XYZ file of C-alpha atoms in Angstrom:
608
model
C 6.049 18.233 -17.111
C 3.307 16.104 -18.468
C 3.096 13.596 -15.729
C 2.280 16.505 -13.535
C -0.994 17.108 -15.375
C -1.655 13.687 -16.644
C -3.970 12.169 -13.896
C -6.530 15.886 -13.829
C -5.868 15.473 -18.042
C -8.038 12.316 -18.574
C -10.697 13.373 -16.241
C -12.679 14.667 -19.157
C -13.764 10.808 -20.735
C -15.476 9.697 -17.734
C -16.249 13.152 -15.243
C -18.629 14.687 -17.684
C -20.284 10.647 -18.171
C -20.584 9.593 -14.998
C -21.849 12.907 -13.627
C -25.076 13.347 -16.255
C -25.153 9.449 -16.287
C -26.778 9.741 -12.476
C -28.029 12.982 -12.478
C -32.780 13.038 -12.716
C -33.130 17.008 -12.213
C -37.006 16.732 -12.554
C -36.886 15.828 -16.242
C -35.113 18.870 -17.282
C -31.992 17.936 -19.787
C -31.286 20.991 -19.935
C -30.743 22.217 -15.921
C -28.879 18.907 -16.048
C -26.232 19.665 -18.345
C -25.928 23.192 -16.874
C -25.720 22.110 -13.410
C -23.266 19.801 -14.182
C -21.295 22.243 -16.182
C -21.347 24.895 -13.473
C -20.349 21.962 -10.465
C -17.512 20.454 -12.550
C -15.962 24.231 -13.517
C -16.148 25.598 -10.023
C -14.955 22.468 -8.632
C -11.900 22.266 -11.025
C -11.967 26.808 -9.453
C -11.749 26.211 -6.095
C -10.333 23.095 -5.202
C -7.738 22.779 -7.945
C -7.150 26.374 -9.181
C -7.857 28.451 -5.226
C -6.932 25.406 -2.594
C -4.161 23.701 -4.198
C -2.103 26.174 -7.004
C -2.889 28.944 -4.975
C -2.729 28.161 -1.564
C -1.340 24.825 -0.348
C 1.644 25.409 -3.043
C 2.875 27.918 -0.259
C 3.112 24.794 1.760
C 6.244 23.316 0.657
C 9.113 21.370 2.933
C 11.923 22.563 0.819
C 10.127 22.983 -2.693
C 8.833 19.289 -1.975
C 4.828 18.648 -1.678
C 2.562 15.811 -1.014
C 1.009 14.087 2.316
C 4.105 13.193 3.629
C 6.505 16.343 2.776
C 3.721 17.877 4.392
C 3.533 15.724 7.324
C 7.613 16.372 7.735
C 7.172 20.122 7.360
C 4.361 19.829 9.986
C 6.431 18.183 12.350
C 9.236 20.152 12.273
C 7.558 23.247 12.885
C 4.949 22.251 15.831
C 6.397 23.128 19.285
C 6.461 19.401 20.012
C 6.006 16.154 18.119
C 2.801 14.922 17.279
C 1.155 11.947 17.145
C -1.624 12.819 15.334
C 0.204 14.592 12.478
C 2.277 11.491 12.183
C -1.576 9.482 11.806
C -2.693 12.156 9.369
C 0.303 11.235 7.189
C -0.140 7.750 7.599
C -3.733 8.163 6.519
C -3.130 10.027 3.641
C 0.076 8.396 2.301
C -2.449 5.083 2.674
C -4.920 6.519 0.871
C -2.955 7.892 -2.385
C -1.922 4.009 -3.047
C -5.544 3.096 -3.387
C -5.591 6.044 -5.884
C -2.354 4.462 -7.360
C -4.388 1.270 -8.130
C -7.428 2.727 -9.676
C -6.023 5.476 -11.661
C -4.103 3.420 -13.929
C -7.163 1.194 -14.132
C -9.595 3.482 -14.959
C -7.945 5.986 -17.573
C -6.922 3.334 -19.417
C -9.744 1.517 -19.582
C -11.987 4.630 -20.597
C -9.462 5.303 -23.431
C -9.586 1.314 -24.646
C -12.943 1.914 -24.025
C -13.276 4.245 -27.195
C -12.863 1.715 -29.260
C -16.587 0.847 -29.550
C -17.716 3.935 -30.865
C -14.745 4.252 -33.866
C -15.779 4.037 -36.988
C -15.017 0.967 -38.561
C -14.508 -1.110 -35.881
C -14.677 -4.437 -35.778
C -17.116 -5.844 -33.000
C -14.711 -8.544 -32.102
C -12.484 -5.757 -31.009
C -14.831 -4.163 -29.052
C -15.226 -7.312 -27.338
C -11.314 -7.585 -26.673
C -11.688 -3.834 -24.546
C -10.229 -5.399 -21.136
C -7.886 -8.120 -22.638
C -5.847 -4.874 -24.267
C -6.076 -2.708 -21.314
C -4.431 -5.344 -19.344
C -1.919 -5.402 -22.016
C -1.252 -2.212 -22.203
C -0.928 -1.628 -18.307
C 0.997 -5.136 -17.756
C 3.458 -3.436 -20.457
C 3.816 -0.113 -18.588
C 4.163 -2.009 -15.595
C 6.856 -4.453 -17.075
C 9.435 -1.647 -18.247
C 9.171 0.577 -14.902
C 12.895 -1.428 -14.106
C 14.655 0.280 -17.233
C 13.593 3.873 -15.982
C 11.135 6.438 -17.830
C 13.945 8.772 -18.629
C 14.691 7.683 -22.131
C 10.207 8.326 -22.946
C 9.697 11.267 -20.604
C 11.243 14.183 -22.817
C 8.125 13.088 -24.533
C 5.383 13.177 -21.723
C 5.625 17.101 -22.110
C 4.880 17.562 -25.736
C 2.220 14.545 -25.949
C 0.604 16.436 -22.817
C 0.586 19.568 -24.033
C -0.669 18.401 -27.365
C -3.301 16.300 -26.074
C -4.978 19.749 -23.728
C -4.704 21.499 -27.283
C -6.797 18.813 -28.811
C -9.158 18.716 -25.530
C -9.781 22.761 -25.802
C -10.089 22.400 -29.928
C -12.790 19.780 -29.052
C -14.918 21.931 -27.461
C -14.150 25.001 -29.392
C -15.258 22.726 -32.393
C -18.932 21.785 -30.270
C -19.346 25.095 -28.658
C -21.270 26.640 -31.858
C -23.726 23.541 -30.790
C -25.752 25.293 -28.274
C -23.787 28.625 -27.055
C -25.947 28.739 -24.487
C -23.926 26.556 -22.128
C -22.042 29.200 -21.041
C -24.797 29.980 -18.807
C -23.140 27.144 -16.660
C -20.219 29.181 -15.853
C -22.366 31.044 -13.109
C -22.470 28.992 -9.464
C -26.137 29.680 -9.586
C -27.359 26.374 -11.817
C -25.311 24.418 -10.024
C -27.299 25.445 -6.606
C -30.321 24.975 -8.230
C -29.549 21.680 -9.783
C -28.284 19.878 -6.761
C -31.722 21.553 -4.421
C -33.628 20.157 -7.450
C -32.177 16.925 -7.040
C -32.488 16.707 -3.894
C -30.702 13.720 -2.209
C -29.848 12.378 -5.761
C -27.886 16.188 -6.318
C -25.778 15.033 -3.338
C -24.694 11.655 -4.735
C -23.720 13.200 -8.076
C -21.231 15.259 -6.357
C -19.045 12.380 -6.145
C -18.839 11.974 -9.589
C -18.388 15.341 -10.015
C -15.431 15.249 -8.415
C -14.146 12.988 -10.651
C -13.130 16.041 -12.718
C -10.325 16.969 -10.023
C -9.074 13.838 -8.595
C -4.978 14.862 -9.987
C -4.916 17.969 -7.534
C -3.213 15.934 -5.195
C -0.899 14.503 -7.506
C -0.333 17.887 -9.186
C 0.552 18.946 -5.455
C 3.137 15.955 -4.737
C 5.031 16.749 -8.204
C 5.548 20.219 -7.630
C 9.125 19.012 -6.421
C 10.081 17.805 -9.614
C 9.320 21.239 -11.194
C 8.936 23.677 -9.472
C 6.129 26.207 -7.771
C 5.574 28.645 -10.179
C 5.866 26.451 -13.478
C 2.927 24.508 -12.418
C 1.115 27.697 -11.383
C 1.545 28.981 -15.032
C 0.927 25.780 -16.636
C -1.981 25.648 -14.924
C -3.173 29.077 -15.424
C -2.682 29.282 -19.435
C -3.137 25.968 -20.647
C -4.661 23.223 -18.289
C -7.357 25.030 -17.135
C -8.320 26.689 -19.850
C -8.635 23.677 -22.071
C -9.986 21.605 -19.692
C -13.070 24.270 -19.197
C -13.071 24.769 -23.051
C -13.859 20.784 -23.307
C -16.554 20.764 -20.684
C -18.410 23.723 -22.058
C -17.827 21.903 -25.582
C -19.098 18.646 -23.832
C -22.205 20.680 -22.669
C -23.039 22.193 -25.433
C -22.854 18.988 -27.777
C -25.365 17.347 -24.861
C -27.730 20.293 -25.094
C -27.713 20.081 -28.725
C -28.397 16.519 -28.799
C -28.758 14.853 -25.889
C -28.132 11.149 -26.703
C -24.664 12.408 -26.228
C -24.945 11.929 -22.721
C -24.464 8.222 -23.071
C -20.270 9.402 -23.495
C -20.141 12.993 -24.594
C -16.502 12.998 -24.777
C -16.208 10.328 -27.526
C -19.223 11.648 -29.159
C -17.736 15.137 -29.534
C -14.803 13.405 -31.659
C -15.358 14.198 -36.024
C -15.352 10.937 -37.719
C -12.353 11.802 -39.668
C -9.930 12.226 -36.895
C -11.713 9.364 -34.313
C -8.274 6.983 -34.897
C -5.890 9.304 -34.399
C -7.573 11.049 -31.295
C -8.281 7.976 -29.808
C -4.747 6.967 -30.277
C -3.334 10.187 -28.396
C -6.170 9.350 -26.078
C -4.820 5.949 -24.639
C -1.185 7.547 -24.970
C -2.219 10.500 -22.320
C -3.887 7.476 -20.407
C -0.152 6.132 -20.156
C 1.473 9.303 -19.182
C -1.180 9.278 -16.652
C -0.737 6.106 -14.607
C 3.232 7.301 -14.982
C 2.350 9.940 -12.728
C 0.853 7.542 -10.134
C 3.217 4.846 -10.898
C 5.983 7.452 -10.243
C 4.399 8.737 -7.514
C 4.100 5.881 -5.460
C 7.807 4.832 -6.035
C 8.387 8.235 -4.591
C 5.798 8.043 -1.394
C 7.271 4.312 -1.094
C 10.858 6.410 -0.756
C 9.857 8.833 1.675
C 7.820 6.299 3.964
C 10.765 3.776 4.351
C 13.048 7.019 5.342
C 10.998 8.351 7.343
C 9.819 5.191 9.334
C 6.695 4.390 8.576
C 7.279 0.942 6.515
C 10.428 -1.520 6.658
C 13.623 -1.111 4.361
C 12.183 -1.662 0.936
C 14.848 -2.177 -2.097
C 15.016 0.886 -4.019
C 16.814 1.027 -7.092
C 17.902 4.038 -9.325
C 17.106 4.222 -12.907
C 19.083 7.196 -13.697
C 22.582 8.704 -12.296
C 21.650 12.060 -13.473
C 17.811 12.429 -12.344
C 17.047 11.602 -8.406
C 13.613 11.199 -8.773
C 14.230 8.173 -11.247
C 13.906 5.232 -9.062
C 11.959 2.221 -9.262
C 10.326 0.172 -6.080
C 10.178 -3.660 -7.100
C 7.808 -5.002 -4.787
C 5.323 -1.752 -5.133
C 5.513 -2.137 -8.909
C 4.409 -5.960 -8.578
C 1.484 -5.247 -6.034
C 0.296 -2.533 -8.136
C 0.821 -4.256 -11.429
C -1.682 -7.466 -9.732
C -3.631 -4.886 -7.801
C -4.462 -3.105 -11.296
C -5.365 -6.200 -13.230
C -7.930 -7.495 -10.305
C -9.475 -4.509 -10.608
C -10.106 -4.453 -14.591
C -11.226 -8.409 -14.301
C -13.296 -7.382 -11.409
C -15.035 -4.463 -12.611
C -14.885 -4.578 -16.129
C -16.168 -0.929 -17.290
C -14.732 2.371 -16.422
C -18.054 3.074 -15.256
C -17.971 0.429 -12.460
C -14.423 1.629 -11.760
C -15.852 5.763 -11.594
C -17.682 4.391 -8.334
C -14.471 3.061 -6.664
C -12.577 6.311 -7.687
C -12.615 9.689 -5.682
C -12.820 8.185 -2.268
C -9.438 7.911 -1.742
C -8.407 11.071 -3.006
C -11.433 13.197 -1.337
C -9.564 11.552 1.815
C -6.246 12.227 1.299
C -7.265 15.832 0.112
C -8.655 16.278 3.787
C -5.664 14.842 5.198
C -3.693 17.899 3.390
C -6.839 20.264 4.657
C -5.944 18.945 8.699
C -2.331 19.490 7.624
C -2.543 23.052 6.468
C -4.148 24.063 9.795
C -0.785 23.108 11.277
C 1.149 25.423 8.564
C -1.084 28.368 8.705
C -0.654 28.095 12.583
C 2.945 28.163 13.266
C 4.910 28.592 10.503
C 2.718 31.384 8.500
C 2.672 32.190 12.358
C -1.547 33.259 12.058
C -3.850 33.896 14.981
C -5.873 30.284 15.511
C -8.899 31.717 14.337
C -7.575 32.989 11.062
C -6.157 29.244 10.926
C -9.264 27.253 11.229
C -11.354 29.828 9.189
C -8.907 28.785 6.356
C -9.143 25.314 7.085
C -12.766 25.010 7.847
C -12.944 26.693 4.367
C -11.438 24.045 2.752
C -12.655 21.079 5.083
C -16.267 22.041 4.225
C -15.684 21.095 0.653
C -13.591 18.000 1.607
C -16.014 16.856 3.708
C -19.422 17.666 1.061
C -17.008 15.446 -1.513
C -16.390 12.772 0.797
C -20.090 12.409 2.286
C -21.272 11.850 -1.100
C -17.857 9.333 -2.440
C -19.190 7.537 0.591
C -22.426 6.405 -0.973
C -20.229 4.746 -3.681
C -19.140 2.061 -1.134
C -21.785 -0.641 -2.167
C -20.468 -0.131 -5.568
C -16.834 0.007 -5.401
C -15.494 2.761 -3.005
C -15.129 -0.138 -0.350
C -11.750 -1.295 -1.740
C -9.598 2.160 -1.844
C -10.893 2.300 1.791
C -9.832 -1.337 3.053
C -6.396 -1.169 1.164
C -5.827 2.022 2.722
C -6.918 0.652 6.612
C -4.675 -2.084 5.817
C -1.417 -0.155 5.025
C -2.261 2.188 8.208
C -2.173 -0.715 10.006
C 0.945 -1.770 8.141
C 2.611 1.303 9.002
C 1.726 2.053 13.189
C 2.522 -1.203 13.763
C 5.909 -1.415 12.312
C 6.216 2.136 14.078
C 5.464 1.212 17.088
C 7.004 -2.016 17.149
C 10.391 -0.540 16.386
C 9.883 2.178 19.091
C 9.192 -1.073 21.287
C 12.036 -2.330 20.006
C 14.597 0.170 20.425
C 13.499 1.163 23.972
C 14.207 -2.438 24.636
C 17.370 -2.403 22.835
C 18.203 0.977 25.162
C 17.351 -0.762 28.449
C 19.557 -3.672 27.722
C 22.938 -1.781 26.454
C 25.366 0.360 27.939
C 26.211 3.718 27.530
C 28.888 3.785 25.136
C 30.937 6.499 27.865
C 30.643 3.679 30.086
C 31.593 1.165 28.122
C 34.910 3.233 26.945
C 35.832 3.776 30.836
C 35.581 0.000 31.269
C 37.758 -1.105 28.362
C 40.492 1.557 29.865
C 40.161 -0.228 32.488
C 40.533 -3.681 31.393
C 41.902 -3.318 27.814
C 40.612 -6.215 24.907
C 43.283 -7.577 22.315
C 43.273 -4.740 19.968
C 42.731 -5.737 16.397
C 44.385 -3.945 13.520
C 41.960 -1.602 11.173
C 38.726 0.419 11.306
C 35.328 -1.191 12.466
C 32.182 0.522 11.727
C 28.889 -0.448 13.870
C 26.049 0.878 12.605
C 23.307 1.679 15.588
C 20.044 3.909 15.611
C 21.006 5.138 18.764
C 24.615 6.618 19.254
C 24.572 7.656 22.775
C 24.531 3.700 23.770
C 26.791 1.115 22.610
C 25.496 -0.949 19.615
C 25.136 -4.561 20.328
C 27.184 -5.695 17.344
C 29.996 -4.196 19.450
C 28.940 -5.841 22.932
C 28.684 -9.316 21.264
C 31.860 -8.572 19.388
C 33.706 -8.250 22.385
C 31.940 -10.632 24.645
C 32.309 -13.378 22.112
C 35.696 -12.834 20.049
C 36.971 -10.166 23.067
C 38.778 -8.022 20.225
C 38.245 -4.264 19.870
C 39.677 -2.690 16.611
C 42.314 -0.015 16.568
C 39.457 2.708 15.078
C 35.770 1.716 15.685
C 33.498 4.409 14.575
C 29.816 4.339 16.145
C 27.395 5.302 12.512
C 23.986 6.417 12.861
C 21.951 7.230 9.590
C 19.433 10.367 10.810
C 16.676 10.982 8.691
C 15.634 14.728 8.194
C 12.302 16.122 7.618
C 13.346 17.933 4.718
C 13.681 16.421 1.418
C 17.237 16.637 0.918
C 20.338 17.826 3.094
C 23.219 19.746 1.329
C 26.736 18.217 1.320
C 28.306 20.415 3.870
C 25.822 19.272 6.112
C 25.896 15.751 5.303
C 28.008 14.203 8.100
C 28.834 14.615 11.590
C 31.837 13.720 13.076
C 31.754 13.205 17.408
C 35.345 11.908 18.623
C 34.639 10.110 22.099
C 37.862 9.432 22.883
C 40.930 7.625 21.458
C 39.091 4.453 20.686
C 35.493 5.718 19.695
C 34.032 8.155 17.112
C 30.671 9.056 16.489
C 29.572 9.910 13.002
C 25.797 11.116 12.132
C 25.021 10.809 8.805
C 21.870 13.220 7.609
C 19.700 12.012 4.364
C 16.498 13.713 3.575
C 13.319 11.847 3.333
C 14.222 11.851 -0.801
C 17.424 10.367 -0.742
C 18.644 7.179 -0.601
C 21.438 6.193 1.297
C 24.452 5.174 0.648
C 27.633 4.373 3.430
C 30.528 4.170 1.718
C 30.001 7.632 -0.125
C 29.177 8.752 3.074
C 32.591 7.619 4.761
C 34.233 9.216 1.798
C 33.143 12.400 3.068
C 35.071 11.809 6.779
C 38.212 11.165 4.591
C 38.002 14.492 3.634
C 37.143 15.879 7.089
C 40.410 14.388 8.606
C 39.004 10.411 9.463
C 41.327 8.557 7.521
C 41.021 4.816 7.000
C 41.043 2.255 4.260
C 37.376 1.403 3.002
C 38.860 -1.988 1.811
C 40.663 -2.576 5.855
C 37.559 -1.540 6.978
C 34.689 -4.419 8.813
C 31.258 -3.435 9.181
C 29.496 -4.948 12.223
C 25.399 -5.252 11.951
C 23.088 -6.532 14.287
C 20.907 -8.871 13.614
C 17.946 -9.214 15.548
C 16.187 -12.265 16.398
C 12.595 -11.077 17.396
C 10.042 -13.469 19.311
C 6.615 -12.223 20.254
C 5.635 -11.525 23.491
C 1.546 -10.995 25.025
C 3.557 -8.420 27.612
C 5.042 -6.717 25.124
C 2.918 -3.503 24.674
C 1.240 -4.766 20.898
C -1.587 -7.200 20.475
C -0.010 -10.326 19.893
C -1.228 -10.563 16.148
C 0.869 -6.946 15.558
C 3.576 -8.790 17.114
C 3.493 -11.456 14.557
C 2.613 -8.475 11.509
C 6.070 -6.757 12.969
C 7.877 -9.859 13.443
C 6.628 -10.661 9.329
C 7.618 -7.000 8.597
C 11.144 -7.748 9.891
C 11.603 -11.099 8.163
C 10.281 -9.425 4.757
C 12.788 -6.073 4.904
C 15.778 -5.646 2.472
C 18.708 -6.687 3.533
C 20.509 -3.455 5.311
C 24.238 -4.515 3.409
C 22.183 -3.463 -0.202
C 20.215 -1.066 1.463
C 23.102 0.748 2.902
C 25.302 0.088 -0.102
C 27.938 -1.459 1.654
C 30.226 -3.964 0.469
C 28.810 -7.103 1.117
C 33.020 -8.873 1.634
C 33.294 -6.115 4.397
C 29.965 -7.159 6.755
C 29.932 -9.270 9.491
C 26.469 -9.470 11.592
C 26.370 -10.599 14.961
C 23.035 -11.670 16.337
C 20.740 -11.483 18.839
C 17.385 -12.152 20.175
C 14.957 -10.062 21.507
C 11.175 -10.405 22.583
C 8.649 -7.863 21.262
């Protein structure tokens, strides 16, 4: 479980920094550390501990959470489809891959970072502080394709170990000043950020530094389950995390040069190396979590629309969540290296981070409207009381990330515009595309009467023609017969269907329709989780009574041909984006698992 709590476990070397770092409350040091004490342990109260273990893990799509299991779960439950929940997903699933890039950037860098405060330490090595974060992030990045299962019965021990060193830190710096517990009360936090006036707003943001892993503590909870998290959460990670910020406080109060990095400061001489060492190793466990994570949101996007087919491969035949996304681990491996040669210090880094995930936080706020609504099934007021509740604090976090976006902040926000572009325009050019596709075909009833009527050469063995839509006949069938006018003796009509849950049981996998003698229909159902896979699918119809021979058995495709058109509904530059979308997706024979000797594609061109 320690990739769960890895991203919220390193907030503790830079929150605390970057948060006294800005803060000017009228040349008190003293209201400073409080106030910053009190905002980063309420924060970590009500947007961690009340919106997110209490509340929005109630929210679930079939023990699954994050933006888009939320988005599914939304969908399914509104009395008709939405296209703004579907942009609310988009925005937040955009939005967690420009956390993806920075976290890994900036934990690990703040732990490398340590290395200039250990006693005796070279000063060439301090120099050498982004050379070995690259290294160590290039390397992380590098063995994603072997799979984390062999390393992860670790994560949990390390984890736990390392929030048992983070509380005995500040147990250790407590008996500095025991005054700082005075910064448990909400009160110096008011007065701290009225004191500060306009400057008291801007720290917020990197206040909020201290709770950016809510949201990936949220999407995890499918891996482990509800109420482990809760009671993780409960009796160690919140604890210890409050235990080192008090400690953190109290070792500022008591001498406040500290402020420069309090959480490297707080570390005995004695036991500096070794710390520092579990340090960059809870760093790694932490851009896991997002590494994993976006693997996973990759997954669930692709199946549920909102980017092309993306190769997926499995790491582990025993644990479904092991998977590993090529072309997302490159982009984020070259995406987290600009950033480090870019920006250099985690400090500089602090003032990109917390924009994205104040935003996709919102996104979950809008979302929860929707679930308190219809399926707690609450009067609308009693909705939007809870959500305005939440959205208040969203939108205080976000106001003040905003002011980072001289410094930073600008990046998560233009990667994330870019992927929501990315993502309605492949949507809407394949719902272009297929309406298209509809207008031009025939309805496969039709078609059937027809060939009664004027019967083809019949071909021996099964033919499979895979088609979104199963009510019309698949053009890989049309050109088959208008070209090499053959019809097999079984031709089964497949259609993959996507659920908005996160998995479908085995009973409910397929769905056999017979037409008539010559045509079957057969509806596959994957969750948004899953990745499919055809043959093991048509082993399933075996046992329901369709019996044919996998290895007599062609598989027609349809290749598409797509020109841009001005008329066609899109811009014509998100013509061109689609039509680059479409050249760029995975080959549907891997994708789909099927036997590459057993496809034959039949083409076709069509205008978008």
């Amino acid at each position: 479980m320690g990739v769960v709590f890895g991203d919220i476990g390193t907030s503790p070397l830079y929150a605390m920094r970057e948060a006294l770092r800005h803060s000017r409350s009228g040349g008190s040091a003293e209201l400073s550390v409080l106030g910053v004490v009190s905002l980063v342990t309420w924060a970590l109260i009500l947007i961690v501990t009340v919106k997110y273990v209490v509340f929005l893990m109630r929210a679930d799509n079939k023990g699954e959470g994050g933006t888009l299991a939320l988005m599914a779960l939304a969908q399914r439950i509104v009395p008709k489809r939405s296209g703004l929940v579907l942009l609310l997903g988009m925005l937040g699933a955009s939005l967690f891959y420009g956390d993806g890039i920075i976290t890994p950037a900036v934990s690990v860098l703040a732990a490398v970072e340590g290395v200039r405060d250990a006693p005796g330490a070279p000063h060439a090595l301090a120099e050498l502080v982004v050379p070995i974060s690259i290294g160590i992030l290039v390397a992380l990045f590098l063995v994603q394709s072997r799979g984390t299962a062999s390393v992860a019965r670790f994560f949990g021990p390390i984890t736990a170990l390392w929030f048992l060193v983070l509380a005995g830190l500040g147990l250790f710096h407590l008996k500095d000043d025991l005054s700082v517990f005075r910064g448990l009360s909400p009160h110096y936090g008011v007065i701290f950020l009225f004191q500060n006036g306009f400057l008291g707003f801007a720290i917020l943001g990197s206040v909020f530094l201290a709770v950016t892993g809510a949201e990936a503590l949220y999407a995890d909870m499918g891996h482990f389950g509800r109420n482990p998290i809760r009671a993780a959460w409960l009796f160690l990670v919140l604890p210890c995390l409050l235990l080192n910020y008090l400690g953190q406080g109290a070792l500022v109060l008591h001498r406040p040069a500290a402020a420069v990095d309090p959480f490297y400061k707080m570390i005995p001489h004695p036991i500096y190396w070794p710390v520092l060492i579990l340090v960059t190793v809870a760093t790694v466990i932490a851009s896991q979590a997002v590494i994993t994570g976006a693997f996973s949101m990759t997954q669930q996007a692709v199946q549920l629309g909102l980017f092309p087919r993306i190769s997926i491969r499995r790491t582990s035949e025993t644990q479904a969540g092991q998977i590993f996304v090529p072309q997302v681990n490159t982009l984020l491996m070259i995406g987290v290296v600009v950033l480090l040669v870019m920006f250099r210090t985690s400090s500089n880094l602090a003032a990109a981070y917390g924009i994205a995930v104040t935003g996709a936080m919102f996104v979950d706020t809008l979302l929860f409207f929707v679930i308190v609504r219809w399926m707690w099934k609450r009067p609308i007021w009693q909705a939007a009381l809870a959500s305005t509740g939440f959205g208040i604090l969203d939108v205080t976090f976000i106001s003040s990330n905003l002011l980072k976006i001289p410094q930073g902040a600008w990046l998560p926000l233009a990667l994330g515009a870019g992927l929501v572009t990315i993502m309605v325009t492949w949507t809407r050019g394949a719902q272009i595309l297929t309406e298209k596709t509809r207008r031009d075909s025939v309805p496969l009833i039709e078609l059937s009467e027809i060939l009664k009527a004027r019967a083809p050469y019949r071909a021996p063995g099964t033919a499979v023609f895979l088609t979104s839509d199963p009510e019309m006949a698949p053009v890989a069938l049309m050109h088959n017969l208008k070209h090499n006018k053959v019809l097999h003796e079984k031709n089964i009509i497949l259609t993959l269907h996507t659920a908005e849950t996160p998995r479908v049981s085995e009973s409910q996998r397929v769905r056999i329709e017979p037409v008539n003698d010559d045509f079957k229909k057969v509806i596959v159902n994957y969750g948004f989780m899953e990745s499919p896979n055809v043959p093991r699918a048509l082993a399933l119809c075996r046992k329901l009574g369709l019996k044919f021979d996998i290895m007599a058995t062609s598989f027609f495709l349809g290749r598409r041909s797509v020109v841009p058109s001005a008329q066609s509904g899109m811009p014509l530059w998100q013509d061109k984006l689609f039509i680059f979308l479409m050249r760029n997706a995975a080959n549907p024979t891997d994708f789909y698992k099927i036997p590459p000797g057993r496809v034959v594609e039949m083409g076709a061109q069509v205008t978008v």
